[in-house]
Coordinates of C-alpha atoms (C1' of nucleotides) in Angstrom, one line a residue:
Chain A
M1377 CA 89.2 48.6 116.3
G1378 CA 88.0 52.2 115.8
T1379 CA 89.6 55.2 117.5
L1380 CA 87.4 54.9 120.5
G1381 CA 87.6 51.2 120.7
E1382 CA 91.3 51.5 121.4
Q1383 CA 90.9 53.8 124.3
V1384 CA 88.6 51.7 126.4
S1385 CA 90.3 49.6 128.9
G1386 CA 89.9 45.8 129.0
M1387 CA 87.4 45.6 131.8
E1388 CA 85.4 48.5 130.4
Q1389 CA 85.1 46.6 127.2
M1390 CA 84.1 43.5 129.0
D1391 CA 81.4 45.3 130.8
K1392 CA 80.1 46.8 127.6
L1393 CA 80.0 43.4 126.0
V1394 CA 78.2 41.8 128.9
T1395 CA 75.7 44.7 128.9
L1396 CA 75.2 44.5 125.1
C1397 CA 74.7 40.7 125.4
K1398 CA 72.0 41.1 127.9
R1399 CA 70.4 44.2 126.4
R1400 CA 70.1 42.8 122.9
G1401 CA 69.4 39.1 123.8
F1402 CA 72.7 37.4 123.1
V1403 CA 73.3 35.9 126.6
F1404 CA 71.4 36.0 129.8
Q1405 CA 72.4 34.8 133.3
N1406 CA 70.7 31.5 133.8
S1407 CA 67.6 31.5 136.2
E1408 CA 68.0 35.2 136.7
V1409 CA 64.5 35.6 138.2
Y1410 CA 65.6 33.2 140.9
S1411 CA 68.7 35.3 141.4
G1412 CA 70.8 33.2 139.1
L1413 CA 73.1 30.3 139.1
A1414 CA 76.8 30.8 138.9
G1415 CA 78.6 29.4 135.9
F1416 CA 75.4 28.8 133.8
W1417 CA 74.3 31.0 130.9
D1418 CA 71.4 31.1 128.5
Y1419 CA 71.8 32.1 124.9
G1420 CA 69.0 34.4 123.8
P1421 CA 67.5 34.9 120.4
L1422 CA 70.5 36.5 118.8
G1423 CA 73.0 34.4 120.8
V1424 CA 71.6 31.1 119.6
E1425 CA 71.9 32.3 116.0
L1426 CA 75.5 33.4 116.4
K1427 CA 76.4 30.3 118.3
R1428 CA 74.9 28.0 115.7
N1429 CA 76.7 30.0 113.0
I1430 CA 80.0 29.4 114.7
E1431 CA 79.2 25.7 115.1
R1432 CA 78.2 25.4 111.4
F1433 CA 81.4 27.2 110.5
W1434 CA 83.5 24.8 112.5
W1435 CA 81.6 21.7 111.3
N1436 CA 82.0 22.6 107.7
Y1437 CA 85.6 23.4 108.1
M1438 CA 86.5 20.3 110.2
V1439 CA 84.0 17.6 109.0
R1440 CA 82.0 18.3 105.9
R1441 CA 84.8 19.3 103.6
R1442 CA 87.0 16.4 104.6
D1443 CA 86.6 12.8 103.6
N1444 CA 88.5 11.5 106.5
V1445 CA 86.6 12.9 109.4
A1446 CA 83.3 11.5 110.6
G1447 CA 80.8 13.1 113.0
L1448 CA 79.3 11.9 116.3
D1449 CA 76.7 13.2 118.8
A1450 CA 77.0 11.1 121.9
A1451 CA 75.1 11.1 125.2
L1452 CA 76.0 13.8 127.7
I1453 CA 76.0 11.3 130.6
G1454 CA 78.0 8.2 130.9
P1455 CA 78.5 5.4 133.4
E1456 CA 81.1 5.6 136.1
A1457 CA 83.3 3.1 134.4
V1458 CA 84.0 5.4 131.5
W1459 CA 85.2 8.2 133.8
V1460 CA 87.2 5.8 135.9
A1461 CA 89.0 4.6 132.8
S1462 CA 89.5 8.2 131.5
G1463 CA 91.2 9.1 134.8
H1464 CA 88.7 11.8 135.7
V1465 CA 87.2 10.1 138.7
G1466 CA 90.7 9.9 140.2
A1467 CA 92.2 13.1 139.0
F1468 CA 89.1 15.3 139.5
H1469 CA 89.0 14.5 143.2
D1470 CA 91.8 16.6 144.6
A1471 CA 92.2 17.1 148.3
L1472 CA 92.8 20.8 148.8
V1473 CA 93.7 22.8 151.9
D1474 CA 93.7 26.5 152.5
D1475 CA 96.4 28.4 154.3
K1476 CA 94.6 30.5 156.8
N1477 CA 97.4 32.9 157.2
S1478 CA 98.2 33.7 153.6
K1479 CA 94.8 32.8 152.1
E1480 CA 96.4 30.6 149.5
R1481 CA 95.0 27.3 148.5
F1482 CA 97.1 24.2 147.7
R1483 CA 96.7 20.6 146.7
I1484 CA 97.8 18.7 149.8
D1485 CA 100.5 16.8 147.9
Q1486 CA 102.0 20.1 146.8
L1487 CA 102.9 21.3 150.2
L1488 CA 106.6 21.2 151.2
Y1489 CA 107.6 17.7 152.2
H1490 CA 111.0 16.1 152.9
T1491 CA 110.4 13.4 150.2
E1492 CA 108.0 12.6 147.4
E1493 CA 106.9 9.5 149.4
D1494 CA 105.8 11.7 152.3
A1495 CA 103.7 13.8 149.8
E1496 CA 102.1 10.7 148.5
A1497 CA 101.4 9.4 152.0
A1498 CA 99.9 12.8 152.9
E1499 CA 97.5 12.6 149.9
I1500 CA 96.4 9.1 150.7
Y1501 CA 96.0 10.0 154.4
A1502 CA 94.0 13.1 153.4
L1503 CA 91.7 11.1 151.1
E1504 CA 91.1 8.6 153.9
A1505 CA 90.4 11.4 156.3
I1506 CA 87.9 13.0 153.9
E1507 CA 86.2 9.6 153.4
A1508 CA 86.0 9.2 157.2
G1509 CA 84.5 12.7 157.5
V1510 CA 87.3 14.3 159.5
T1511 CA 86.9 18.1 159.6
D1512 CA 88.8 18.9 162.7
E1513 CA 92.0 20.5 161.5
T1514 CA 94.1 19.9 164.6
K1515 CA 93.1 16.2 164.6
F1516 CA 94.0 15.9 161.0
W1517 CA 97.4 17.6 161.0
D1518 CA 98.4 15.9 164.2
G1519 CA 97.4 12.6 162.6
L1520 CA 99.5 13.4 159.6
K1521 CA 102.5 14.3 161.8
E1522 CA 102.3 10.8 163.4
K1523 CA 102.4 9.3 160.0
I1524 CA 105.4 11.2 158.5
G1525 CA 107.0 12.7 161.6
Y1526 CA 106.5 16.4 160.9
Y1527 CA 104.1 19.1 159.7
P1528 CA 104.5 20.1 156.0
L1529 CA 105.3 23.7 155.2
N1530 CA 103.9 26.3 152.9
P1531 CA 105.7 25.8 149.6
N1532 CA 105.9 29.5 148.8
T1533 CA 107.3 30.7 152.1
G1534 CA 109.0 27.5 153.3
K1535 CA 107.5 28.2 156.7
A1536 CA 105.0 26.5 158.9
S1537 CA 101.5 27.8 158.6
R1538 CA 97.9 27.2 159.7
F1539 CA 96.1 25.0 157.2
T1540 CA 92.5 24.0 157.1
A1541 CA 91.6 20.3 157.1
P1542 CA 91.6 19.0 153.6
R1543 CA 88.4 19.2 151.5
Q1544 CA 87.6 17.3 148.4
F1545 CA 86.8 19.0 145.2
N1546 CA 84.9 16.9 142.8
L1547 CA 85.0 18.6 139.4
M1548 CA 82.5 16.2 137.9
F1549 CA 78.7 16.3 138.2
K1550 CA 77.5 12.9 139.6
Q1551 CA 74.1 11.5 139.0
G1552 CA 72.3 8.4 140.1
I1553 CA 70.6 6.7 137.2
G1554 CA 67.1 5.3 137.7
A1555 CA 64.2 7.1 139.3
T1556 CA 64.6 5.6 142.8
G1557 CA 68.3 6.3 142.9
E1558 CA 68.7 2.8 144.3
G1559 CA 70.0 -0.2 142.5
G1560 CA 70.9 1.8 139.4
Q1561 CA 74.2 2.9 138.2
T1562 CA 76.1 6.0 139.0
G1563 CA 76.6 8.2 136.0
Y1564 CA 78.6 11.4 135.4
L1565 CA 77.9 14.3 133.1
R1566 CA 80.8 14.2 130.7
A1567 CA 83.7 16.5 131.7
E1568 CA 84.9 16.6 128.2
T1569 CA 83.3 15.6 124.9
C1570 CA 86.2 13.4 123.7
Q1571 CA 85.7 10.5 126.0
P1572 CA 82.5 9.2 124.2
I1573 CA 84.5 9.5 121.0
F1574 CA 87.1 7.1 122.3
V1575 CA 84.5 4.8 123.7
D1576 CA 82.7 4.8 120.3
F1577 CA 86.0 4.6 118.4
D1578 CA 85.5 1.2 116.8
S1579 CA 81.8 1.6 116.0
V1580 CA 82.4 4.9 114.2
R1581 CA 85.5 3.5 112.4
V1582 CA 83.6 0.5 111.1
T1583 CA 80.3 2.1 110.2
A1584 CA 82.0 5.1 108.6
R1585 CA 84.3 2.7 106.7
Q1586 CA 87.3 4.8 107.7
R1587 CA 90.9 3.7 107.8
V1588 CA 93.7 5.3 109.8
P1589 CA 94.5 8.1 109.5
F1590 CA 91.0 9.5 110.2
G1591 CA 89.2 11.6 112.7
I1592 CA 86.0 11.7 114.7
A1593 CA 84.4 15.1 115.4
Q1594 CA 81.8 16.2 117.9
I1595 CA 80.2 19.4 119.1
G1596 CA 78.4 19.2 122.4
K1597 CA 78.1 20.1 126.0
A1598 CA 80.5 19.3 128.7
F1599 CA 80.2 19.9 132.4
R1600 CA 82.7 20.8 135.1
N1601 CA 81.9 21.8 138.6
E1602 CA 84.4 24.6 138.6
I1603 CA 85.4 25.9 142.0
N1604 CA 84.9 29.4 140.8
P1605 CA 83.3 30.3 137.5
R1606 CA 84.7 33.6 136.2
N1607 CA 84.9 36.0 133.3
F1608 CA 81.4 35.7 131.9
L1609 CA 81.3 32.8 129.4
F1610 CA 85.0 32.1 129.7
R1611 CA 84.8 29.7 132.6
A1612 CA 81.3 28.2 132.9
R1613 CA 80.2 25.0 134.6
E1614 CA 78.2 24.0 131.5
F1615 CA 79.9 24.7 128.3
S1616 CA 80.2 23.4 124.7
Q1617 CA 83.2 22.0 123.1
M1618 CA 84.0 21.4 119.4
E1619 CA 86.5 18.6 119.3
L1620 CA 88.3 16.5 116.7
E1621 CA 90.1 13.3 117.7
F1622 CA 92.3 12.4 114.8
F1623 CA 93.8 8.9 114.9
V1624 CA 97.1 8.1 113.3
R1625 CA 99.6 5.3 113.1
P1626 CA 102.1 5.7 115.9
D1627 CA 105.2 5.0 113.8
S1628 CA 106.4 5.5 110.2
L1629 CA 106.2 1.9 109.1
I1630 CA 104.1 2.7 106.0
E1631 CA 106.3 5.5 104.8
Q1632 CA 109.4 3.3 105.3
L1633 CA 107.9 0.4 103.4
K1634 CA 106.7 2.7 100.6
A1635 CA 110.1 4.5 100.4
A1636 CA 111.8 1.1 100.3
Q1637 CA 109.7 -0.1 97.5
V1638 CA 110.2 2.4 94.6
A1639 CA 110.4 6.0 94.0
E1640 CA 107.2 6.1 92.0
T1641 CA 105.1 5.4 95.1
P1642 CA 103.2 8.6 95.7
G1643 CA 103.7 10.0 99.2
L1644 CA 100.6 10.2 101.3
H1645 CA 99.0 13.6 101.1
D1646 CA 100.3 16.1 103.7
Q1647 CA 102.5 13.5 105.2
P1648 CA 106.2 14.2 104.9
G1649 CA 107.9 11.0 105.9
S1650 CA 111.0 12.5 107.3
L1651 CA 109.5 13.9 110.5
A1652 CA 108.8 11.9 113.6
P1653 CA 105.9 9.8 112.6
T1654 CA 103.1 11.4 114.6
Q1655 CA 104.6 14.8 115.2
H1656 CA 103.8 16.1 111.7
W1657 CA 100.2 15.3 112.2
Y1658 CA 100.3 17.4 115.4
E1659 CA 101.8 20.2 113.3
Y1660 CA 99.4 19.7 110.5
W1661 CA 96.4 20.2 112.7
L1662 CA 98.0 23.2 114.4
G1663 CA 98.4 24.8 111.0
E1664 CA 94.8 23.9 110.0
R1665 CA 93.5 25.4 113.2
R1666 CA 95.4 28.6 112.7
S1667 CA 93.9 29.0 109.2
Y1668 CA 90.5 28.3 110.6
Y1669 CA 90.7 31.4 112.9
T1670 CA 91.8 33.5 109.9
A1671 CA 88.8 32.3 108.0
L1672 CA 86.6 33.0 111.0
G1673 CA 87.7 36.7 110.8
I1674 CA 89.9 36.8 113.9
R1675 CA 93.1 38.7 113.2
D1676 CA 96.5 37.3 114.0
E1677 CA 97.4 40.0 116.6
F1678 CA 94.5 38.6 118.8
L1679 CA 96.0 35.1 118.7
R1680 CA 99.1 33.4 120.1
I1681 CA 100.3 29.9 120.5
H1682 CA 101.3 28.8 124.0
D1683 CA 103.5 25.7 123.9
H1684 CA 103.3 23.5 127.0
P1685 CA 106.8 22.6 128.1
P1686 CA 107.4 18.9 128.3
E1687 CA 107.6 18.9 132.1
K1688 CA 104.2 20.5 132.4
L1689 CA 102.3 18.1 130.2
A1690 CA 99.3 16.3 131.5
H1691 CA 99.9 12.6 132.2
Y1692 CA 98.3 11.5 128.9
A1693 CA 100.0 14.0 126.6
K1694 CA 103.1 13.7 124.5
A1695 CA 102.9 17.3 123.2
A1696 CA 100.4 20.1 123.8
C1697 CA 99.8 23.7 123.0
D1698 CA 97.1 26.2 123.4
I1699 CA 95.8 28.7 121.0
E1700 CA 95.2 31.8 123.1
F1701 CA 93.0 34.8 122.4
L1702 CA 93.5 38.3 123.8
F1703 CA 90.2 38.7 125.7
P1704 CA 89.4 41.9 127.5
F1705 CA 90.7 40.4 130.7
G1706 CA 93.9 39.2 129.1
W1707 CA 95.2 36.2 127.2
G1708 CA 93.0 33.1 127.6
E1709 CA 92.9 29.6 126.1
L1710 CA 90.5 29.3 123.2
E1711 CA 91.6 25.9 122.1
G1712 CA 94.0 23.1 123.1
I1713 CA 95.9 20.9 120.7
H1714 CA 97.1 17.8 122.3
H1715 CA 99.0 14.8 121.2
R1716 CA 97.3 12.2 123.5
G1717 CA 99.3 9.2 122.3
D1718 CA 97.4 6.0 122.7
Y1719 CA 96.5 6.8 126.3
D1720 CA 92.7 7.0 126.0
L1721 CA 92.2 4.0 123.7
R1722 CA 94.5 2.0 125.8
Q1723 CA 92.7 3.0 129.0
H1724 CA 89.3 2.1 127.6
Q1725 CA 90.7 -1.1 126.0
E1726 CA 92.0 -2.2 129.4
H1727 CA 89.0 -1.2 131.4
S1728 CA 86.3 -2.5 129.0
G1729 CA 88.1 -5.6 127.9
K1730 CA 87.3 -4.7 124.2
K1731 CA 90.0 -4.5 121.6
F1732 CA 90.5 -1.1 120.0
E1733 CA 93.5 -2.2 118.0
Y1734 CA 93.6 -1.5 114.3
F1735 CA 94.6 -3.9 111.6
D1736 CA 96.4 -2.0 108.8
D1737 CA 95.6 -3.8 105.5
D1738 CA 98.1 -1.6 103.6
A1739 CA 101.0 -2.4 105.9
H1740 CA 100.0 -6.1 106.0
R1741 CA 100.0 -6.3 102.2
L1742 CA 103.3 -4.5 101.8
L1743 CA 104.9 -6.6 104.5
T1744 CA 103.7 -10.0 103.1
E1745 CA 104.7 -8.9 99.6
S1746 CA 108.2 -8.2 101.0
G1747 CA 108.4 -11.9 102.0
M1748 CA 107.8 -11.5 105.7
N1749 CA 106.2 -14.5 107.4
K1750 CA 102.5 -14.1 108.2
D1751 CA 102.6 -14.0 111.9
E1752 CA 105.3 -11.3 112.0
A1753 CA 103.5 -9.3 109.3
R1754 CA 100.2 -9.5 111.2
R1755 CA 101.9 -8.4 114.4
L1756 CA 103.5 -5.4 112.8
A1757 CA 100.3 -4.4 110.9
T1758 CA 98.3 -4.4 114.1
Y1759 CA 98.5 -1.4 116.5
L1760 CA 96.7 0.9 118.8
P1761 CA 96.3 4.3 117.0
N1762 CA 97.7 7.5 118.5
C1763 CA 95.4 10.5 118.8
I1764 CA 95.9 14.1 118.0
E1765 CA 93.2 16.2 119.6
T1766 CA 92.0 19.7 118.7
S1767 CA 89.5 20.9 121.3
V1768 CA 87.8 24.3 121.0
G1769 CA 85.7 26.0 123.6
L1770 CA 82.6 27.1 121.7
D1771 CA 81.4 29.6 124.3
R1772 CA 84.9 31.0 124.4
T1773 CA 84.9 31.3 120.7
F1774 CA 81.6 33.1 120.9
L1775 CA 83.1 35.5 123.4
A1776 CA 86.2 35.9 121.3
V1777 CA 84.2 36.6 118.2
L1778 CA 82.2 39.3 120.0
T1779 CA 85.3 40.8 121.5
A1780 CA 87.1 41.0 118.1
A1781 CA 83.9 42.4 116.5
Y1782 CA 83.0 45.0 119.1
D1783 CA 83.8 48.6 117.9
E1784 CA 82.7 52.1 118.5
D1785 CA 82.5 54.7 115.8
E1786 CA 82.2 58.4 116.0
Q1787 CA 79.7 59.7 113.5
D1788 CA 79.1 63.2 112.2
T1789 CA 76.0 64.5 113.8
K1790 CA 73.7 67.0 112.4
H1791 CA 72.3 67.7 115.8
E1792 CA 73.8 70.5 117.9
G1793 CA 74.5 70.7 121.6
K1794 CA 75.9 67.2 121.9
E1795 CA 79.5 66.3 122.1
A1796 CA 79.7 63.2 120.1
D1797 CA 77.6 60.6 118.3
I1798 CA 78.9 57.2 119.3
R1799 CA 77.9 54.3 117.2
I1800 CA 78.2 50.8 118.6
V1801 CA 78.9 48.3 115.8
L1802 CA 79.7 44.6 115.8
R1803 CA 81.9 44.0 112.8
L1804 CA 81.0 40.3 112.6
H1805 CA 81.9 38.2 109.7
P1806 CA 78.7 38.2 107.6
R1807 CA 78.4 34.5 107.8
L1808 CA 78.4 34.6 111.6
A1809 CA 76.1 37.6 112.0
P1810 CA 72.9 36.5 113.7
V1811 CA 70.9 38.6 111.3
T1812 CA 72.2 38.8 107.7
C1813 CA 70.0 41.6 106.4
A1814 CA 67.0 43.8 107.4
V1815 CA 64.3 45.4 105.4
F1816 CA 63.2 48.9 106.3
P1817 CA 60.2 50.6 104.7
L1818 CA 61.1 54.2 105.0
S1819 CA 57.6 55.1 106.3
K1820 CA 54.9 53.0 107.9
K1821 CA 52.8 54.0 104.9
L1822 CA 55.1 51.7 102.9
S1823 CA 54.7 48.9 105.5
G1824 CA 51.9 46.4 106.0
P1825 CA 51.5 42.7 105.0
D1826 CA 50.7 43.5 101.3
S1827 CA 53.5 46.0 100.9
K1828 CA 56.3 45.4 98.5
A1829 CA 58.8 45.9 101.3
Y1830 CA 57.2 43.1 103.3
K1831 CA 57.2 40.9 100.3
L1832 CA 60.9 41.4 99.8
Y1833 CA 61.4 40.5 103.4
R1834 CA 59.4 37.2 102.9
T1835 CA 61.3 36.4 99.8
L1836 CA 64.6 36.7 101.6
I1837 CA 63.4 34.6 104.5
E1838 CA 62.2 31.9 102.2
M1839 CA 65.7 31.8 100.6
G1840 CA 67.0 30.8 104.0
L1841 CA 68.6 34.1 104.9
S1842 CA 68.3 35.4 108.4
C1843 CA 66.3 38.6 107.9
E1844 CA 64.4 41.1 110.0
F1845 CA 61.7 43.6 109.1
D1846 CA 61.6 46.9 111.0
D1847 CA 59.3 49.8 110.5
A1848 CA 59.6 51.5 113.9
G1849 CA 61.2 54.8 114.5
S1850 CA 63.4 56.9 112.3
I1851 CA 65.5 55.3 109.6
G1852 CA 68.8 56.2 111.4
K1853 CA 67.7 54.6 114.6
R1854 CA 66.9 51.4 112.7
Y1855 CA 70.4 51.4 111.2
R1856 CA 71.9 51.8 114.6
R1857 CA 69.8 48.9 116.0
M1858 CA 71.2 46.7 113.3
D1859 CA 74.8 48.0 113.7
E1860 CA 74.7 47.0 117.3
I1861 CA 73.9 43.4 116.5
G1862 CA 76.3 43.2 113.6
T1863 CA 73.8 43.0 110.7
P1864 CA 75.9 43.5 107.6
W1865 CA 73.2 44.9 105.2
C1866 CA 70.1 46.9 105.5
L1867 CA 67.6 47.3 102.6
T1868 CA 65.6 50.5 102.6
Y1869 CA 62.4 50.7 100.6
D1870 CA 61.5 54.3 100.0
F1871 CA 58.9 56.4 98.2
D1872 CA 60.9 56.2 95.0
S1873 CA 60.9 52.4 95.2
E1874 CA 57.3 52.4 94.0
E1875 CA 58.4 53.9 90.8
D1876 CA 61.9 52.5 90.1
G1877 CA 61.4 49.1 91.7
A1878 CA 64.7 49.4 93.6
V1879 CA 65.9 49.7 97.2
T1880 CA 68.9 51.2 98.9
V1881 CA 71.5 48.6 100.1
R1882 CA 73.3 50.1 103.1
D1883 CA 76.6 48.6 104.2
R1884 CA 77.3 48.2 107.9
D1885 CA 81.1 49.0 107.8
S1886 CA 81.5 51.4 104.9
L1887 CA 78.0 53.0 105.4
S1888 CA 77.8 53.1 101.6
Q1889 CA 74.4 53.1 100.0
D1890 CA 73.8 51.5 96.6
R1891 CA 70.6 51.5 94.6
V1892 CA 69.7 47.9 93.6
S1893 CA 66.6 46.6 91.8
L1894 CA 64.3 44.4 93.8
E1895 CA 64.9 41.4 91.5
E1896 CA 68.7 41.7 91.9
V1897 CA 68.7 42.0 95.7
P1898 CA 68.5 38.3 96.6
T1899 CA 71.4 37.3 94.3
L1900 CA 73.4 40.3 95.3
L1901 CA 73.2 39.2 99.0
I1902 CA 74.0 35.6 98.2
Q1903 CA 77.0 36.8 96.3
K1904 CA 78.2 39.2 99.0
L1905 CA 77.9 36.3 101.5
S1906 CA 79.9 33.9 99.5
E1907 CA 82.6 36.6 98.8
S1908 CA 82.9 37.6 102.4
Chain B
rG1324 C1' 86.2 28.3 148.6
rC1325 C1' 88.9 32.8 151.1
rG1326 C1' 89.5 38.2 151.3
rG1327 C1' 87.6 43.0 149.3
rG1328 C1' 83.7 45.8 146.6
rA1329 C1' 78.7 46.0 144.6
rG1330 C1' 73.2 44.8 143.8
rU1331 C1' 67.0 50.5 142.8
rA1332 C1' 63.2 49.9 135.5
rG1333 C1' 66.3 46.7 129.7
rC1334 C1' 70.6 50.5 130.4
rU1335 C1' 72.9 54.8 133.2
rC1336 C1' 71.9 57.1 137.7
rA1337 C1' 68.8 59.7 141.9
rA1338 C1' 66.0 60.1 146.5
rU1339 C1' 63.9 58.2 151.1
rG1340 C1' 62.7 54.6 158.3
rG1341 C1' 56.1 56.2 155.9
rU1342 C1' 56.6 51.2 149.3
rA1343 C1' 60.4 55.5 144.7
rG1344 C1' 62.1 60.0 140.3
rA1345 C1' 64.8 61.2 135.7
rG1346 C1' 67.3 60.4 131.0
rC1347 C1' 68.0 56.8 127.3
rC1348 C1' 65.8 52.2 125.5
rC1349 C1' 61.1 49.8 124.5
rC1350 C1' 55.7 49.9 122.9
rA1351 C1' 51.3 52.7 120.6
rG1352 C1' 49.9 57.0 117.7
rC1353 C1' 51.3 61.5 114.5
rC1354 C1' 55.0 63.2 110.7
rU1355 C1' 56.8 61.9 102.4
rU1356 C1' 61.5 60.5 107.3
rC1357 C1' 68.2 57.5 104.1
rC1358 C1' 72.1 57.4 109.3
rA1359 C1' 70.6 58.1 117.3
rA1360 C1' 68.6 62.3 120.5
rG1361 C1' 60.8 65.9 116.6
rC1362 C1' 55.5 65.7 119.0
rU1363 C1' 51.7 63.0 122.2
rG1364 C1' 50.7 58.9 125.2
rG1365 C1' 52.2 54.3 127.6
rU1366 C1' 54.7 49.8 130.1
rC1367 C1' 58.6 48.5 133.4
rA1368 C1' 62.5 48.5 139.4
rC1369 C1' 64.1 48.7 145.3
rG1370 C1' 68.0 40.5 144.0
rC1371 C1' 65.9 36.8 147.6
rG1372 C1' 64.8 35.3 152.8
rG1373 C1' 64.8 36.5 157.9
rG1374 C1' 65.3 40.0 162.1
rU1375 C1' 64.7 45.0 164.5
rU1376 C1' 60.4 48.4 164.0
rC1377 C1' 53.7 50.6 164.3
rG1378 C1' 56.1 50.6 159.5
rA1379 C1' 62.3 48.5 156.1
rU1380 C1' 64.2 49.9 149.4
rU1381 C1' 66.8 52.4 153.6
rC1382 C1' 69.3 49.5 159.8
rC1383 C1' 71.2 44.3 161.1
rC1384 C1' 71.9 39.0 159.8
rG1385 C1' 71.9 35.2 156.2
rU1386 C1' 71.7 33.9 151.1
rC1387 C1' 72.2 34.4 145.8
rU1388 C1' 74.5 36.9 141.8
rC1389 C1' 78.2 40.1 139.6
rC1390 C1' 83.2 42.5 139.8
rC1391 C1' 88.5 42.5 141.7
rG1392 C1' 92.6 39.7 144.1
rC1393 C1' 94.0 34.7 145.7
rU1394 C1' 93.0 29.8 144.3
rC1395 C1' 91.6 26.5 140.5
rC1396 C1' 92.1 25.6 135.4
rA1397 C1' 92.5 18.0 131.0

RNA sequence: GCGGGAGUAGCUCAAUGGUAGAGCCCCAGCCUUCCAAGCUGGUCACGCGGGUUCGAUUCCCGUCUCCCGCUCCA
């Protein structure tokens, strides 16, 4: 952060980011001409480039450079059965009540009851009442009192209060399949991208010829009908996730067998056998994910790990933590790393009737070699894999990258009568920047389709670089336009270029200017990119 | 979803019960111009709907969106 960057308050910075995003075409409110739709955003010309660069970065880091991770791009919508099995149809249908006195909102089972049984009875009663269309609060609460013998209290004050009748909040988008809406299936837009991964687990494993441990990765949209979308891209109703589900053996049988054999057996890579069998994979991925953010150019002081205490874990999780980023509005979750156990595969196995068990050839061979009888060896070698999940919010990463990159400089100004010359600059990682370089003919007389400047621009484009050509306005103004969108390098073709065949390469951060011959420019840029 | 605040050009703001001005941005042209703010010209706005009124950007109601707090947050 520059000197000015540190002085602006969080919300000021957020406003500046939102304005910049709109002004320069990173992100627009969806359907703005129809006054907008809360929780939905459109990525503009620069936004789509930045977003794809982030995706590519993640995909290379998590999939392409590993031989034990396979990719997937599954449908956004799935039949009801998938979401019943995953638990979303049940868990995403909370019955909520508002306290009219305190303006607080509670899940009905989290009010103050004498016993847990009463709380459960209240929830069941509430869901029935919602089903039956009961909206009269007096009728509802009197009915509940008949059931459990008293009115529940506000859990914060411990006192009686005026509650509304319960309402159901369905966090999943539901859709009838088939044009008539009749006779077809009910489908849901996926609430998280991982469920199709679990459903396709066996198909991917077999076709990718993968053996446990291995992972399945996916980047794609997910949808949640959030009660209240907030904080720009941070909580949207349609958003993208980048997820890896990594499947591991739930015990340390292999390590034990190998250790028992002989010392020369090489240990599995990255797999110290002394730890709890799956815990180290959880820690391995946490470490990998931290390195990823460093590689992405996000400094450590913007990140922290928030461990979920055991009593607060979701029903499926054995361990969980969040990687949080310091957004302008405070710390917020960027990524969740969860040890999901075998919950998901087990659920889908039970609901679908298909086996997701894995037969471990290695273990089977070692076991039979040790003289164990076949049935016992087969039993021990067959298991349902456990899953370590790393789940990143792509839109949140986008916002984090912008937040970390946003800076304001104070420049020396030649002009008098003005207080300060403020330069807005996005210090984006060069590989993330939506535009990598720009070509500026110093004068329009050096412009035109047959000019050398334009030909340089075409050359760079054909090399696959993201490049812009700008001949409008003063040269300084053009530099500023590029600073504001984070373009790392600007190439200026001037009157001397005709003679010396060289251009000025201007650096976004150092403002340095180097004279480079036209022939060397492409390789220089490629080199700078790979070194960054 | 509740409570509070706010919506006038791409941005920042102004004025007005008789349909709106400016600066910056943007576009075109001029200038041998390497770090915004030179000259000339130009485009672009009262979130949407309804009501009151002869007439509404202005007053009222609703709605949508944004911000803050609560809530929610797999």
